[in-house]
Short mmCIF file of N, CA, C and O in Angstrom, two decimals:
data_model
loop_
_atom_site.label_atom_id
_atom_site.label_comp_id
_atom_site.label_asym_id
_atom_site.label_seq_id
_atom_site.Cartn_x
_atom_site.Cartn_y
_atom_site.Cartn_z
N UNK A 19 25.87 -4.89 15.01
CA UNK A 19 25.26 -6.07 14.39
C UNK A 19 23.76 -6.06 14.60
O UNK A 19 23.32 -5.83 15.72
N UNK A 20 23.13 -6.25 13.83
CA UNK A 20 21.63 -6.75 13.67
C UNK A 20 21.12 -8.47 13.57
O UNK A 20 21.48 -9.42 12.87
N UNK A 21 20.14 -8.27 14.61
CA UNK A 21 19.47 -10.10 14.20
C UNK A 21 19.16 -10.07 12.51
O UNK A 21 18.83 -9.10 11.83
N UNK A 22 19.37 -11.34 12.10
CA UNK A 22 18.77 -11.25 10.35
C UNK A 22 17.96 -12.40 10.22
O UNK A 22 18.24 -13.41 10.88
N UNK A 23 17.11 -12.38 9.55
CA UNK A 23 15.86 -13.87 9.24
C UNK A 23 16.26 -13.93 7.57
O UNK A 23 16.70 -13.09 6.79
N UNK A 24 15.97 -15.07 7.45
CA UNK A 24 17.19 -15.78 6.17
C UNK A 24 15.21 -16.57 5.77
O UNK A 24 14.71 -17.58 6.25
N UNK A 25 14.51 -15.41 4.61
CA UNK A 25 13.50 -16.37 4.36
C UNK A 25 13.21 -17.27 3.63
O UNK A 25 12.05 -17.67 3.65
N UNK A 26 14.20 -17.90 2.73
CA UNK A 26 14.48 -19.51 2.23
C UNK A 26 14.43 -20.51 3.67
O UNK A 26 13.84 -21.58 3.67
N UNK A 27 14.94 -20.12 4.52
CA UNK A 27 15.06 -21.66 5.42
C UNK A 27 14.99 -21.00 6.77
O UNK A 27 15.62 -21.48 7.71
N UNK A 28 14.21 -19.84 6.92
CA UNK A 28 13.90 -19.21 8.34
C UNK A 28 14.88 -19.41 9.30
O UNK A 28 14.45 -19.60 10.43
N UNK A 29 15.90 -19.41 9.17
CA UNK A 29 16.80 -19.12 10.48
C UNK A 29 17.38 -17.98 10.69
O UNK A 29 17.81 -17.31 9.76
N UNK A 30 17.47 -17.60 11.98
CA UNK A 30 17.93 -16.30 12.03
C UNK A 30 19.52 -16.13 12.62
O UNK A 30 20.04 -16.75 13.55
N UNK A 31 19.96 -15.35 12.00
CA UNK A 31 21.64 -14.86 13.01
C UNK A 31 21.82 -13.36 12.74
O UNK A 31 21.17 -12.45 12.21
N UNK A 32 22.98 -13.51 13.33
CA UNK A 32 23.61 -11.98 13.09
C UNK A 32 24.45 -11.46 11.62
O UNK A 32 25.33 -12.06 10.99
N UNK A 33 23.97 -10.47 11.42
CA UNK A 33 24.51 -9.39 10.37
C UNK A 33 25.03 -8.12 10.66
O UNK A 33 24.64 -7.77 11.78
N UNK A 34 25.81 -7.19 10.06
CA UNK A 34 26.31 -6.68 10.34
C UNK A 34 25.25 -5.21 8.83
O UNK A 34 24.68 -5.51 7.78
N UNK A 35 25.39 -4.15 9.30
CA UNK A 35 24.05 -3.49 8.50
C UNK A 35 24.54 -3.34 7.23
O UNK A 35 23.56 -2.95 6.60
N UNK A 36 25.60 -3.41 6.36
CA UNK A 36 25.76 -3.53 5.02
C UNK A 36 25.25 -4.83 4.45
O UNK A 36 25.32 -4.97 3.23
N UNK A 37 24.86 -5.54 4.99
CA UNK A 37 24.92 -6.83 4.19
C UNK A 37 23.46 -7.15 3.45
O UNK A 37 22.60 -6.39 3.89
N UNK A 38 22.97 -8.03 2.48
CA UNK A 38 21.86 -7.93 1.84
C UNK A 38 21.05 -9.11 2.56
O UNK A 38 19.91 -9.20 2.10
N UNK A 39 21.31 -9.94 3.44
CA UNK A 39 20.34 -10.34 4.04
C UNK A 39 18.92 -9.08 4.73
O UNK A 39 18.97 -7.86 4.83
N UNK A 40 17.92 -9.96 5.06
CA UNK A 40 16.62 -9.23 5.22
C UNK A 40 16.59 -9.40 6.68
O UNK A 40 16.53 -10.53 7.17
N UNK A 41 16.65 -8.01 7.64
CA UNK A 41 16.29 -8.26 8.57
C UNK A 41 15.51 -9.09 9.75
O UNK A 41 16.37 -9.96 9.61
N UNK A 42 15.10 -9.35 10.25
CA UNK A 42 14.00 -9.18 11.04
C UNK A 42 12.76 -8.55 11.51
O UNK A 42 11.71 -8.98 12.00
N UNK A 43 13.27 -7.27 11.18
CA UNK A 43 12.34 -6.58 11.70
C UNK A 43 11.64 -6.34 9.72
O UNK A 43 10.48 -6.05 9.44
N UNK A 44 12.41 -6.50 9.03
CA UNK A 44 11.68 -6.21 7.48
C UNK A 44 11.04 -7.47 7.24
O UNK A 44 10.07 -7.47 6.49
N UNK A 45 11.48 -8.67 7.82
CA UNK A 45 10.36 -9.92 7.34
C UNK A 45 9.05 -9.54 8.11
O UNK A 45 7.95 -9.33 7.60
N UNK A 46 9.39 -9.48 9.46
CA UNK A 46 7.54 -9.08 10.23
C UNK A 46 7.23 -7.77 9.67
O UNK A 46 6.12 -7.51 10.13
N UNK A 47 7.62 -6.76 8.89
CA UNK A 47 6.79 -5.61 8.64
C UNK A 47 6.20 -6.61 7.09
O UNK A 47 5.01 -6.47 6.80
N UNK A 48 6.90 -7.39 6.38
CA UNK A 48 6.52 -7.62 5.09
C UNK A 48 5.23 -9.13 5.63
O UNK A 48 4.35 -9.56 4.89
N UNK A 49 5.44 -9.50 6.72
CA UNK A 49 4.41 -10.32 7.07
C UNK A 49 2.96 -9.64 7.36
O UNK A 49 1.84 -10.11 7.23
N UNK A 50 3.37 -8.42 7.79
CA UNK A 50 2.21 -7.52 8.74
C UNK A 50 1.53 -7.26 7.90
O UNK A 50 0.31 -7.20 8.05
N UNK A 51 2.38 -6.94 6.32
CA UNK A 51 1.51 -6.11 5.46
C UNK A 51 0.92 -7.09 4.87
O UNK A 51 -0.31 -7.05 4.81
N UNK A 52 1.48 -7.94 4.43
CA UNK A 52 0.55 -9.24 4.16
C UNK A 52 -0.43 -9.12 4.36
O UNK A 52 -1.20 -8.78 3.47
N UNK A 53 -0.87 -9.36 5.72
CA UNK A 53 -1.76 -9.49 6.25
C UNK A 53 -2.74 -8.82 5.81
O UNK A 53 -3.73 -9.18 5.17
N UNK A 54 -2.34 -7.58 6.28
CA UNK A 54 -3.11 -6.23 6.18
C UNK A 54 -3.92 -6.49 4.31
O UNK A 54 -5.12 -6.47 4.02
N UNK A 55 -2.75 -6.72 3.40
CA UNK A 55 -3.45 -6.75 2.12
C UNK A 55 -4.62 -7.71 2.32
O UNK A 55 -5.75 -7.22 2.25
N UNK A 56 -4.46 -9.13 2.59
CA UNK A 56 -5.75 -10.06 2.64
C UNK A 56 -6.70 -9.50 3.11
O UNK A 56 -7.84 -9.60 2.67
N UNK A 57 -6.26 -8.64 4.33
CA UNK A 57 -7.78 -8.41 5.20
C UNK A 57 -8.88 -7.46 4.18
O UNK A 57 -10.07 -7.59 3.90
N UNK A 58 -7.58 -6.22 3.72
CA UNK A 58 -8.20 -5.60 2.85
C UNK A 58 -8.97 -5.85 1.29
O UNK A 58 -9.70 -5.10 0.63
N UNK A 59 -8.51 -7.05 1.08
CA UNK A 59 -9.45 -7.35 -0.12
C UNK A 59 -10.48 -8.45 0.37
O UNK A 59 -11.46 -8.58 -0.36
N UNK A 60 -10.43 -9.20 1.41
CA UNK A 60 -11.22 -9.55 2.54
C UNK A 60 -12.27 -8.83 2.02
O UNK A 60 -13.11 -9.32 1.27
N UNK A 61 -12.24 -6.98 2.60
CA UNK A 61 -13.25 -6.30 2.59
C UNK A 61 -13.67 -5.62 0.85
O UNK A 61 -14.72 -5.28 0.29
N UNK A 62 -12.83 -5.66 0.63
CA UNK A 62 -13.03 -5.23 -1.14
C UNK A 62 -14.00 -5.80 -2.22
O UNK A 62 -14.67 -5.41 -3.18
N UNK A 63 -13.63 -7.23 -1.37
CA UNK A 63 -14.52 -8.41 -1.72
C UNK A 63 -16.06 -8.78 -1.26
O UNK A 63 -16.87 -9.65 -1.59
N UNK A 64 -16.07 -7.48 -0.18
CA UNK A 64 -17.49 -7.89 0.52
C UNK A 64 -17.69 -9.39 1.02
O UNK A 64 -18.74 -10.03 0.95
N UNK A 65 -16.64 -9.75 1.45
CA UNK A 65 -16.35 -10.71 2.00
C UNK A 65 -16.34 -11.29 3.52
O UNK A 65 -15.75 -12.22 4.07
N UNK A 66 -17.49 -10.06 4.03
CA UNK A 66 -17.96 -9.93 5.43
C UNK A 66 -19.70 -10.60 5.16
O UNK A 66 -20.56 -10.12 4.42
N UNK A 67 -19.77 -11.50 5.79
CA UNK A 67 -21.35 -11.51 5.92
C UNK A 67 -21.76 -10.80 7.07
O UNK A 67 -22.79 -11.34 7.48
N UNK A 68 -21.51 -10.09 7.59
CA UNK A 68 -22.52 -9.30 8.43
C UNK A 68 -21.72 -8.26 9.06
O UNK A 68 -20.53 -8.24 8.78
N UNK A 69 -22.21 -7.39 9.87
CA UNK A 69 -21.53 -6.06 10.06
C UNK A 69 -20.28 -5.96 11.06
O UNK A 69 -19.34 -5.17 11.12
N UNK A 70 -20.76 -7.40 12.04
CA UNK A 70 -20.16 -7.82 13.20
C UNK A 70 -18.78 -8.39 12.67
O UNK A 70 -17.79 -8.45 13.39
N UNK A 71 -18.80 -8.73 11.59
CA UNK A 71 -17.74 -9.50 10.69
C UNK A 71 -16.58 -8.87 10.51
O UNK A 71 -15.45 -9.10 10.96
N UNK A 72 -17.26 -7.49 9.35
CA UNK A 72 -17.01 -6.49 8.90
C UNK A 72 -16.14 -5.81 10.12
O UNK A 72 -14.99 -5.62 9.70
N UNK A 73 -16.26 -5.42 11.31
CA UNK A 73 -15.84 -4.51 12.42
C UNK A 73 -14.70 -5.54 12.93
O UNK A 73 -13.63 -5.05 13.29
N UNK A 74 -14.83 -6.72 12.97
CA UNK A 74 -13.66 -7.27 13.35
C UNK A 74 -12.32 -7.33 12.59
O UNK A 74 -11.17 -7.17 13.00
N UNK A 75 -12.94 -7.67 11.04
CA UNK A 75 -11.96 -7.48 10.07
C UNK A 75 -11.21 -6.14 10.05
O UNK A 75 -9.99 -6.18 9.96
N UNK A 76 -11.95 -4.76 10.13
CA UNK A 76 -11.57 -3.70 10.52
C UNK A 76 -10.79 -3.74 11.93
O UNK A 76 -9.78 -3.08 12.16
N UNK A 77 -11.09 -4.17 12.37
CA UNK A 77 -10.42 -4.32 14.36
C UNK A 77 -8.93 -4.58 13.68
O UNK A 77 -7.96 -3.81 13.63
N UNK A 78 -9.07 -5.86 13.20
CA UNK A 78 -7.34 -6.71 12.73
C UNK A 78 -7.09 -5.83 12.29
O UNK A 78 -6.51 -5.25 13.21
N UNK A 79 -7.06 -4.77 10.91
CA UNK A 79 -5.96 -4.06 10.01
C UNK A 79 -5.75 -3.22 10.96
O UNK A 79 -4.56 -3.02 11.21
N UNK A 80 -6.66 -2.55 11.69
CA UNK A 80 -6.23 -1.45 12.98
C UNK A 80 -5.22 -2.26 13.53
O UNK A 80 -4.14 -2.30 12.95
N UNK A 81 -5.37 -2.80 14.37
CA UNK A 81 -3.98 -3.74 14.94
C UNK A 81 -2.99 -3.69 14.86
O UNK A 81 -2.07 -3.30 15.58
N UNK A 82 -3.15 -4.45 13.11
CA UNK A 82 -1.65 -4.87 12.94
C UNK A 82 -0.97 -3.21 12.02
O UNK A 82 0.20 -2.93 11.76
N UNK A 83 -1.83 -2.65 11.83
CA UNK A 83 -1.16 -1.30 11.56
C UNK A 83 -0.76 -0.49 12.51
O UNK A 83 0.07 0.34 12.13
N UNK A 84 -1.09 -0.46 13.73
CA UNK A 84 -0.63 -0.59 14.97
C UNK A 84 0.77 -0.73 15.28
O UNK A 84 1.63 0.04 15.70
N UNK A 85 0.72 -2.02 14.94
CA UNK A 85 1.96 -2.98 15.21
C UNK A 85 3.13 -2.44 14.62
O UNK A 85 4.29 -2.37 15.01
N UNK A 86 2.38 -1.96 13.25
CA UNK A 86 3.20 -1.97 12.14
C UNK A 86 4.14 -0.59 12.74
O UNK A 86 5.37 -0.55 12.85
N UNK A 87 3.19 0.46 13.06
CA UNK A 87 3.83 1.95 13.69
C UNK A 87 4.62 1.55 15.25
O UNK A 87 5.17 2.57 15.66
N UNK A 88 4.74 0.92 15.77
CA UNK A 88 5.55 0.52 16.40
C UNK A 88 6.86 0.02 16.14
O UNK A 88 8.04 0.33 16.34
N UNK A 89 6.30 -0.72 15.71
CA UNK A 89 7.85 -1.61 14.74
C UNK A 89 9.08 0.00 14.19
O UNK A 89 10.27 0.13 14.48
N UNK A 90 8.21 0.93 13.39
CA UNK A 90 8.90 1.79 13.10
C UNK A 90 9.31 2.82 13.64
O UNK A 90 9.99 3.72 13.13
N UNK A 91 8.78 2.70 15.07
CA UNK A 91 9.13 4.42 15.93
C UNK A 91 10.39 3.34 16.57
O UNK A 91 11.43 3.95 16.80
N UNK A 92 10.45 1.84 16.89
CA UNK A 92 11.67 1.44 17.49
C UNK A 92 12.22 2.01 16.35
O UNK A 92 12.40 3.20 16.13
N UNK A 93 12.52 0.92 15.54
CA UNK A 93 13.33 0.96 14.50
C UNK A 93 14.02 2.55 14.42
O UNK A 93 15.25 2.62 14.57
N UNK A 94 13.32 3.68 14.22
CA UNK A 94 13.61 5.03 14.17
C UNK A 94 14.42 4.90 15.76
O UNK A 94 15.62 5.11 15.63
N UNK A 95 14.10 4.68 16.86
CA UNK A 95 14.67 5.12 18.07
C UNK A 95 16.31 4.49 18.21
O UNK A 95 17.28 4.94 18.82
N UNK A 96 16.06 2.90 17.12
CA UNK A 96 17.41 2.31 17.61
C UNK A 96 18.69 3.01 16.92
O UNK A 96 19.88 3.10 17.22
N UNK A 97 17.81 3.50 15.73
CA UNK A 97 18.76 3.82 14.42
C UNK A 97 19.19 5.21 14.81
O UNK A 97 20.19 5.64 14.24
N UNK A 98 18.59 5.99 15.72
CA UNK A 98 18.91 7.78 16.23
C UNK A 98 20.02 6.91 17.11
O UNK A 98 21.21 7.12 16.87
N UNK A 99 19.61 5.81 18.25
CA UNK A 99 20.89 6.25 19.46
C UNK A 99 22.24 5.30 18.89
O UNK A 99 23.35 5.36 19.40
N UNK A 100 21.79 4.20 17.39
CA UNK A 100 23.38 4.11 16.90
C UNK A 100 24.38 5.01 16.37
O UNK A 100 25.58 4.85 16.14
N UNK A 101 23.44 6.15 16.19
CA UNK A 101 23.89 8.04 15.57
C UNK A 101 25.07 8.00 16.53
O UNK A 101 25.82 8.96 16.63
#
């Protein structure tokens, strides 16, 4: 069984891995990227007034892309030892 996040009314329970509910771990990767898109048109947009701005906005997508490669080496580790 897997935790599942239900994103009409955010509650989470258990699923079993055939089923078409959306994980957990696929709502925070689809939140992460979110993110990641704003920041990036953030910068697309020149939407930094100054350089100091600019490097932080860069800091966040590093981060959460970060985050994001984490999320997936578990994900890869849980899914090898249910093998």
């Amino acid at each position: 069984h897997l935790t599942t996040y239900h994103e009409k009314d955010g509650s989470v329970a258990e699923r079993s891995r055939g089923s078409k509910m959306v994980t957990v771990i696929d709502a925070v990767a689809k939140k992460l990227n979110a993110s990641i898109e704003a920041l990036e048109q953030t910068l697309s947009r020149c939407g930094c007034k100054n350089y100091d701005e600019y490097r932080h906005v860069c800091g966040q997508i590093q981060g959460l892309r970060t985050a994001l490669g984490i999320q997936e080496d578990l994900l890869r580790i849980q899914e090898e030892n249910d093998d």
